[in-house]
Tab-separated table of C-alpha atoms and ligand atoms in Angstrom:
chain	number	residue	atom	x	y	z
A	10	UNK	CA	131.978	117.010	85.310
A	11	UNK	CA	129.083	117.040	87.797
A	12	UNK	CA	125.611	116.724	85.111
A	13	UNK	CA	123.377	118.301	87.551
A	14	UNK	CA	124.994	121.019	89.068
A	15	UNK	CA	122.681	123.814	90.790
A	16	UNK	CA	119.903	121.664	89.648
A	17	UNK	CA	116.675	121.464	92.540
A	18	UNK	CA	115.397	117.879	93.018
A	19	UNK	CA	112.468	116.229	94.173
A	20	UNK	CA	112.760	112.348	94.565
A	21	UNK	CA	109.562	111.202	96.193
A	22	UNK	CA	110.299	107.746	98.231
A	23	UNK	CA	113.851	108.516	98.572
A	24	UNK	CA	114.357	107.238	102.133
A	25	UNK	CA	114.869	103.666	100.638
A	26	UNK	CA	115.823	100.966	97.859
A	27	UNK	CA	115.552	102.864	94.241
A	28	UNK	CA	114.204	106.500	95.642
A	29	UNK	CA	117.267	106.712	98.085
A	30	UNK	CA	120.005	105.351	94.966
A	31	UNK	CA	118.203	108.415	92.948
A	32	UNK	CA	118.592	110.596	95.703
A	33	UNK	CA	122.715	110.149	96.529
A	34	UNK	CA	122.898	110.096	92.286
A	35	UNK	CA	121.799	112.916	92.222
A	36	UNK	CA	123.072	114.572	95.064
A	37	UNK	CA	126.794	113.138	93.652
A	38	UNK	CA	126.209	114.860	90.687
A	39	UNK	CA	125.537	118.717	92.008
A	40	UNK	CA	121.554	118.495	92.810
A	41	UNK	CA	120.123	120.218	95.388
A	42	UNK	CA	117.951	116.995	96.733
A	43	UNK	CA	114.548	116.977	98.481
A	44	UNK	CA	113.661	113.755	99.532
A	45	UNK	CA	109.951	112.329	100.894
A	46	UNK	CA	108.640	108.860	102.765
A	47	UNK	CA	105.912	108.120	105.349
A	48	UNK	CA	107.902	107.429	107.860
A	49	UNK	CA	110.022	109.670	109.685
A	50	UNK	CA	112.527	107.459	110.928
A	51	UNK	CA	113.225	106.411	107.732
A	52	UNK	CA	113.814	109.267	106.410
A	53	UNK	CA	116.282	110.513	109.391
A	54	UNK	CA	118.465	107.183	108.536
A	55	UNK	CA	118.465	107.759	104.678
A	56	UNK	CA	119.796	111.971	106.087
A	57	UNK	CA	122.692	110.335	108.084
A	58	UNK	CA	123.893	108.798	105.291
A	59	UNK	CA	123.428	111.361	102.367
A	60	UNK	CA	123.999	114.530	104.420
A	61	UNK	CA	122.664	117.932	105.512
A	62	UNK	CA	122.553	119.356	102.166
A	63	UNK	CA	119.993	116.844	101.288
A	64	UNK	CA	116.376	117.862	103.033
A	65	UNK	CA	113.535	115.383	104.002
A	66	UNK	CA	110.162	115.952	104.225
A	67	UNK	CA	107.370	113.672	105.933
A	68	UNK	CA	104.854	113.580	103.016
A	69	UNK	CA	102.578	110.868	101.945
A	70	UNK	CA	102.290	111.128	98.304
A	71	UNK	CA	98.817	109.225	98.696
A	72	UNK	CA	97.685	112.622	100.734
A	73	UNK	CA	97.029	115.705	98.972
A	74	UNK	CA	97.666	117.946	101.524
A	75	UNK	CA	100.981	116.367	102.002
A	76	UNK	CA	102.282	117.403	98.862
A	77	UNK	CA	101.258	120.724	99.469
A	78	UNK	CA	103.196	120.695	102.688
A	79	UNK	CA	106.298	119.404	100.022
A	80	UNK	CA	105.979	122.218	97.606
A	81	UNK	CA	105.922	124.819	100.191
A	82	UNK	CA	109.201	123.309	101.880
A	83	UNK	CA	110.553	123.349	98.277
A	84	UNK	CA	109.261	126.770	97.755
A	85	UNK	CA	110.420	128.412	100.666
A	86	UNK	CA	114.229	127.083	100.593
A	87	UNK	CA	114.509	126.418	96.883
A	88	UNK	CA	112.236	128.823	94.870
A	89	UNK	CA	111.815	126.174	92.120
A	90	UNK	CA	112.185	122.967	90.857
A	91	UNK	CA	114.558	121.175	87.886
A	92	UNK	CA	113.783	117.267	88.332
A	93	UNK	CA	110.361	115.803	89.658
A	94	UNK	CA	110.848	112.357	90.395
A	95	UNK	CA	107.680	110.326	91.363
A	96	UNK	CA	108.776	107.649	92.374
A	97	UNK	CA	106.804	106.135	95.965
A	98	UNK	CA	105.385	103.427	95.094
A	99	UNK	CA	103.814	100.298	96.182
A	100	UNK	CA	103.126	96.439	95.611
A	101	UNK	CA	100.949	94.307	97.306
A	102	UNK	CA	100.709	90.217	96.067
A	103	UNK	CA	97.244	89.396	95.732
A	104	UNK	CA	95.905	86.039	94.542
A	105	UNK	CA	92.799	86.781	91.725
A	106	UNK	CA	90.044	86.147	93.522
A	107	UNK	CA	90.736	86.841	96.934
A	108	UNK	CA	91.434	90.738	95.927
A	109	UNK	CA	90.382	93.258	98.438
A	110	UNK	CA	88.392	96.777	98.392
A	111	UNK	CA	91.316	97.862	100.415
A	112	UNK	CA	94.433	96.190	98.596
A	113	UNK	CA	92.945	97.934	95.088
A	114	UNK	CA	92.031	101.502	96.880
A	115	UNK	CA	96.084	101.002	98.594
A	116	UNK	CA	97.504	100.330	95.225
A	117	UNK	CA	95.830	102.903	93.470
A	118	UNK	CA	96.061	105.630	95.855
A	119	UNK	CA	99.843	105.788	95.782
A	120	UNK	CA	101.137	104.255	92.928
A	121	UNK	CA	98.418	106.313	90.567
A	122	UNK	CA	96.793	109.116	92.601
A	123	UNK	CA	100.274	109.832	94.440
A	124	UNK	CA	101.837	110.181	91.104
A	125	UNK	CA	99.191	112.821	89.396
A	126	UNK	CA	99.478	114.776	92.248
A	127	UNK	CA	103.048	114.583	92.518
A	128	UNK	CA	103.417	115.926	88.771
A	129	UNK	CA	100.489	118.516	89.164
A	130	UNK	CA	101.212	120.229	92.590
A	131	UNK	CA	104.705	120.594	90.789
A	132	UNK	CA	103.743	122.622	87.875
A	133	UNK	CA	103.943	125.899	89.734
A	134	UNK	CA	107.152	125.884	90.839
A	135	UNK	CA	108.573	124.030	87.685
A	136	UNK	CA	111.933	125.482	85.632
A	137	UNK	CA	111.686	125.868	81.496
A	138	UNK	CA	113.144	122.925	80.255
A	139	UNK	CA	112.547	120.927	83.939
A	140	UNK	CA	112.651	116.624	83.766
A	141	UNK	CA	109.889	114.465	85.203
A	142	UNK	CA	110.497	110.816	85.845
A	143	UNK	CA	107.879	108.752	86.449
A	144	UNK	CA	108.864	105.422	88.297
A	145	UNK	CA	107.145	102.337	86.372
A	146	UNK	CA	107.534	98.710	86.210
A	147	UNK	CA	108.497	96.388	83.805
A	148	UNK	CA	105.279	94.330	85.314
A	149	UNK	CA	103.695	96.873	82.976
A	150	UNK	CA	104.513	94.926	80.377
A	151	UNK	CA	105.246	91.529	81.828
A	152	UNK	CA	102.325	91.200	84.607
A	153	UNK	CA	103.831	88.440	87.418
A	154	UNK	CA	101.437	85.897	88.866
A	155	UNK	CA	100.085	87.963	91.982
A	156	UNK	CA	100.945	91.008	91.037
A	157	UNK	CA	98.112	91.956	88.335
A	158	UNK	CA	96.729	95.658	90.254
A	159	UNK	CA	100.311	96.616	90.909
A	160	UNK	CA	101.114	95.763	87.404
A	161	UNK	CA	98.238	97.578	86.408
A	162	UNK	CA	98.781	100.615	88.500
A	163	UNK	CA	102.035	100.874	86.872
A	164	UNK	CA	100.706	100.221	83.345
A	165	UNK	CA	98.807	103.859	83.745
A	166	UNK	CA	101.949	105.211	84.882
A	167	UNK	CA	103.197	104.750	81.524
A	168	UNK	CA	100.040	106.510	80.523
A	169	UNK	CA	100.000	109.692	82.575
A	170	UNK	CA	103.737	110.467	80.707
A	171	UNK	CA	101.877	109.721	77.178
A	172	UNK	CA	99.273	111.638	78.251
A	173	UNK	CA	101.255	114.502	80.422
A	174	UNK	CA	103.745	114.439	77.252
A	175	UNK	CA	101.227	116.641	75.430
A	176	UNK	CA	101.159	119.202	78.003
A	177	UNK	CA	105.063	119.387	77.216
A	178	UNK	CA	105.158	122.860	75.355
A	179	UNK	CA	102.525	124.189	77.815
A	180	UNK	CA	104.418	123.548	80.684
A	181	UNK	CA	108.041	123.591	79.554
A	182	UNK	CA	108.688	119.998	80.713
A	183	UNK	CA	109.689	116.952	79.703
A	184	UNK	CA	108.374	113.436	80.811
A	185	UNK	CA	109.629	109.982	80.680
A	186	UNK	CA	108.954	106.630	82.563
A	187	UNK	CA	111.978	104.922	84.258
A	188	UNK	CA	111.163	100.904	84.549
A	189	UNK	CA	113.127	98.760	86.684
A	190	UNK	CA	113.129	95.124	86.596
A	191	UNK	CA	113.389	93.088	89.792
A	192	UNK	CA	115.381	94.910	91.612
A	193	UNK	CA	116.620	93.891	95.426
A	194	UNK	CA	115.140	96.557	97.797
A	195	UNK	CA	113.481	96.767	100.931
A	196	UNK	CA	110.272	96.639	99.203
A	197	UNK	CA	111.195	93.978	97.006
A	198	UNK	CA	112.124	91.839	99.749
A	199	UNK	CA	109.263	92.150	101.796
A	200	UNK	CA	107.347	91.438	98.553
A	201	UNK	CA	108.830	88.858	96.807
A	202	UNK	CA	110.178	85.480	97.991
A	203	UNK	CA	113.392	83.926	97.609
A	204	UNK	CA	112.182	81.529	94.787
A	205	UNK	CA	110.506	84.332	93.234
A	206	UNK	CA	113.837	86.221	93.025
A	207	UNK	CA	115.359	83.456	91.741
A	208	UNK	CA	113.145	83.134	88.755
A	209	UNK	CA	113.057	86.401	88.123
A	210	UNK	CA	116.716	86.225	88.161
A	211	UNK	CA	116.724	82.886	85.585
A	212	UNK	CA	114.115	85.165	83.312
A	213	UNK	CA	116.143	88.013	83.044
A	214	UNK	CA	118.251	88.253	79.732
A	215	UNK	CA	121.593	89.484	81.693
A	216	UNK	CA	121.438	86.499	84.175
A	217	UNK	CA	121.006	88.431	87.313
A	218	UNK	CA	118.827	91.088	88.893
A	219	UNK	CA	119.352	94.956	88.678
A	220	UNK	CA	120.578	97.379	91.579
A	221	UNK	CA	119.152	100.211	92.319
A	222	UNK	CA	122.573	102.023	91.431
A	223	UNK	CA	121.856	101.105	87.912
A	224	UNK	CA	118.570	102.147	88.077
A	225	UNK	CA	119.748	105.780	89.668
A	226	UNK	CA	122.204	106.214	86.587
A	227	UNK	CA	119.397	105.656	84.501
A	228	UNK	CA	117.521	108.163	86.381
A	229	UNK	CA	120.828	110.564	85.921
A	230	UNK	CA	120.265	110.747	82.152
A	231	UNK	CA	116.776	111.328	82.125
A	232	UNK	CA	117.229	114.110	84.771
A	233	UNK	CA	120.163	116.021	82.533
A	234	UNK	CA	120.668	117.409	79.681
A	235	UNK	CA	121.818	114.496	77.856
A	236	UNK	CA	118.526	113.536	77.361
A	237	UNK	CA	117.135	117.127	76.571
A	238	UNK	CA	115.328	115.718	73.364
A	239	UNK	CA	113.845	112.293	75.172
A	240	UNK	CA	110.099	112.775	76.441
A	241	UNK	CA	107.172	110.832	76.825
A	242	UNK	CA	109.169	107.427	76.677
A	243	UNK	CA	109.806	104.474	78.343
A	244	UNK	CA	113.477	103.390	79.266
A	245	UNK	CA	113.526	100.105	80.421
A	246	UNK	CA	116.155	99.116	83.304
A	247	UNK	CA	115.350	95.259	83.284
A	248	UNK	CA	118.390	93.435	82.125
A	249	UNK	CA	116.001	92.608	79.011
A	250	UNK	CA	113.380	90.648	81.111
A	251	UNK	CA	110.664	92.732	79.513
A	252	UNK	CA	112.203	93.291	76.136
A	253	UNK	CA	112.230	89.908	75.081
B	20	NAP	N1	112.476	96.983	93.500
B	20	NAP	C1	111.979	96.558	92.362
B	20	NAP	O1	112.230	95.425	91.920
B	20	NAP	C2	111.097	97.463	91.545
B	20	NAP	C3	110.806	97.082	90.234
B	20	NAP	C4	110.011	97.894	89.451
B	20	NAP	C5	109.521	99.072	89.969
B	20	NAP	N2	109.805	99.424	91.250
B	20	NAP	C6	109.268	100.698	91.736
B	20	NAP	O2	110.313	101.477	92.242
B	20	NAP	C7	109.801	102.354	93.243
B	20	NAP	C8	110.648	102.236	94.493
B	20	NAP	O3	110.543	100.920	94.979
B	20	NAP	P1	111.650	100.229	95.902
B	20	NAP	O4	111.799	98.842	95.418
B	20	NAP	O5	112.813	101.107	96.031
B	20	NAP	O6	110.807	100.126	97.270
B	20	NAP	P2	111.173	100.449	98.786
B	20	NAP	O7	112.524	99.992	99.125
B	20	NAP	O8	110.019	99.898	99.560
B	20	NAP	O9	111.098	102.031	98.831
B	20	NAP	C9	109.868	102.675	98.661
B	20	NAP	C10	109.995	104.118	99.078
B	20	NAP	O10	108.756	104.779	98.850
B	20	NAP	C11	108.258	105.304	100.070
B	20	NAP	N3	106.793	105.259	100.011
B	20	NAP	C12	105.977	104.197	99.885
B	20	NAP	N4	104.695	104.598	99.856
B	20	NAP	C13	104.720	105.954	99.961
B	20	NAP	C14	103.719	106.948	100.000
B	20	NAP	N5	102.408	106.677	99.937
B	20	NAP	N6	104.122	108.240	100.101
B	20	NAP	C15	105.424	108.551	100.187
B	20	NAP	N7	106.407	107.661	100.174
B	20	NAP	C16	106.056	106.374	100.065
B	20	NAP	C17	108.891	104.447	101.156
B	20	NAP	O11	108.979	105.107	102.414
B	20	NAP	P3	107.798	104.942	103.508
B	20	NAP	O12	107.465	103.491	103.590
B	20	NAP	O13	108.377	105.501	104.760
B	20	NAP	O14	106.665	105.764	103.004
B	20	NAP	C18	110.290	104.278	100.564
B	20	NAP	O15	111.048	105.436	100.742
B	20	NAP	C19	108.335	101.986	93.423
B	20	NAP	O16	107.531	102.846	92.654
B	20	NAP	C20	108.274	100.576	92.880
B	20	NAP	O17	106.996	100.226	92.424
B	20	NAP	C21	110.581	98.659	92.052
């Protein structure tokens, strides 16, 4: 039986890699889906393939406004909201000492700033009993070479659903933080080299890297009822790499 049935999504970053695996997961499994990127293109490719029940909206997560522009969209065709999934996200390699003003400010912006104000501009138009997911990083834990802001960014993801977990009662949500391990996307490709990969690969526990369909069943379970008594944790996707 469908787990998510009537349920209204929001999967920020769903046009590609993890967000768009989230998005058809969810859709597969009843959801009404809303789905957001920066570009528009992308977003009309990730539509042809899940469908016109699925709805995009242009929204930079980074941008204030544009999450205002979201929740109205949501508002106005939906009336509420089951599932918040922040999930856009960024990484940018970065040797210590040669970090930029603008690489920091670019990391932050989205993968922090984009996430409070996700999770906030929600609240309003949240449903007793509604499931955030937070999308973290098992570089939260396990910082790569190059990667020490994005791994930090991430590490106060894991914060915010500590921190948010609190407000639980208050607002009649739960919150958990979903971390993948190296997982092949897009994103992951333009970030990460082939040798990279393959270390990551030889690191991992399980032998090989994650897909982002494993990574959207995870998601599943934290967005249904099955996990109605889980907040304010962490559930690792990582093959072990960050476990160990
Ligand atoms: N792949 C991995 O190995 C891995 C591991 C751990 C954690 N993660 C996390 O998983 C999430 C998804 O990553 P992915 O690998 O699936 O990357 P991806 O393939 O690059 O997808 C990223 C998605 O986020 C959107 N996005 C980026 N910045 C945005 C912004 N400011 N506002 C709105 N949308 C934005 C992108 O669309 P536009 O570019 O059009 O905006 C795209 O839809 C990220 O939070 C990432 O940090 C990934």
């Amino acid at each position: 039986m469908a787990v998510l049935t009537g349920k209204i999504a929001v999967v920020t970053g769903g046009s590609s890699g993890i967000g768009l695996a989230i998005a058809r997961a969810f859709r597969d499994e009843g959801a009404k889906v809303f789905i957001t990127g920066r570009r528009k293109e992308a977003l009309d490719e990730a539509l042809v393939e899940l469908g016109a029940d699925v709805t995009a909206v242009v929204c930079d997560s980074a941008v204030p406004a544009d999450l205002d522009v979201l929740y109205e969209t949501v508002r106005e065709q939906a009336g509420h909201v089951d599932i918040v999934v922040a999930n856009a996200g960024i990484g940018i390699q970065t040797t210590f000492g040669e970090v930029t003003e603008e690489q920091v400010d670019a990391l932050l912006a989205t993968n922090v700033k984009g996430t409070v104000f996700t999770v906030q501009k929600a609240l309003p138009l949240l449903r007793s009993g509604a499931s955030v997911i937070l999308t973290g990083s098992s570089a939260a834990t396990r910082p790569p070479h190059g990667l020490e802001i994005y791994a930090a960014t991430k590490a106060a993801v894991r914060n915010l659903a500590r921190g948010w977990a609190h407000s639980s009662r208050q607002h009649g949500f739960r919150v958990n933080v979903l971390s993948p391990g190296t997982v092949p996307t897009p994103g992951l490709l333009d970030l990460l080299p082939a040798e990279a990969r393959e270390q990551s690969e030889e690191a991992t526990p399980l032998g090989r890297l994650g897909t982002p369909e494993e990574i959207a069943a995870a998601a599943t379970f934290l967005a249904s009822n099955a996990s109605s008594y889980v907040n304010g944790s962490e559930l690792a996707v990582d093959g072990g790499a960050a476990q160990i």
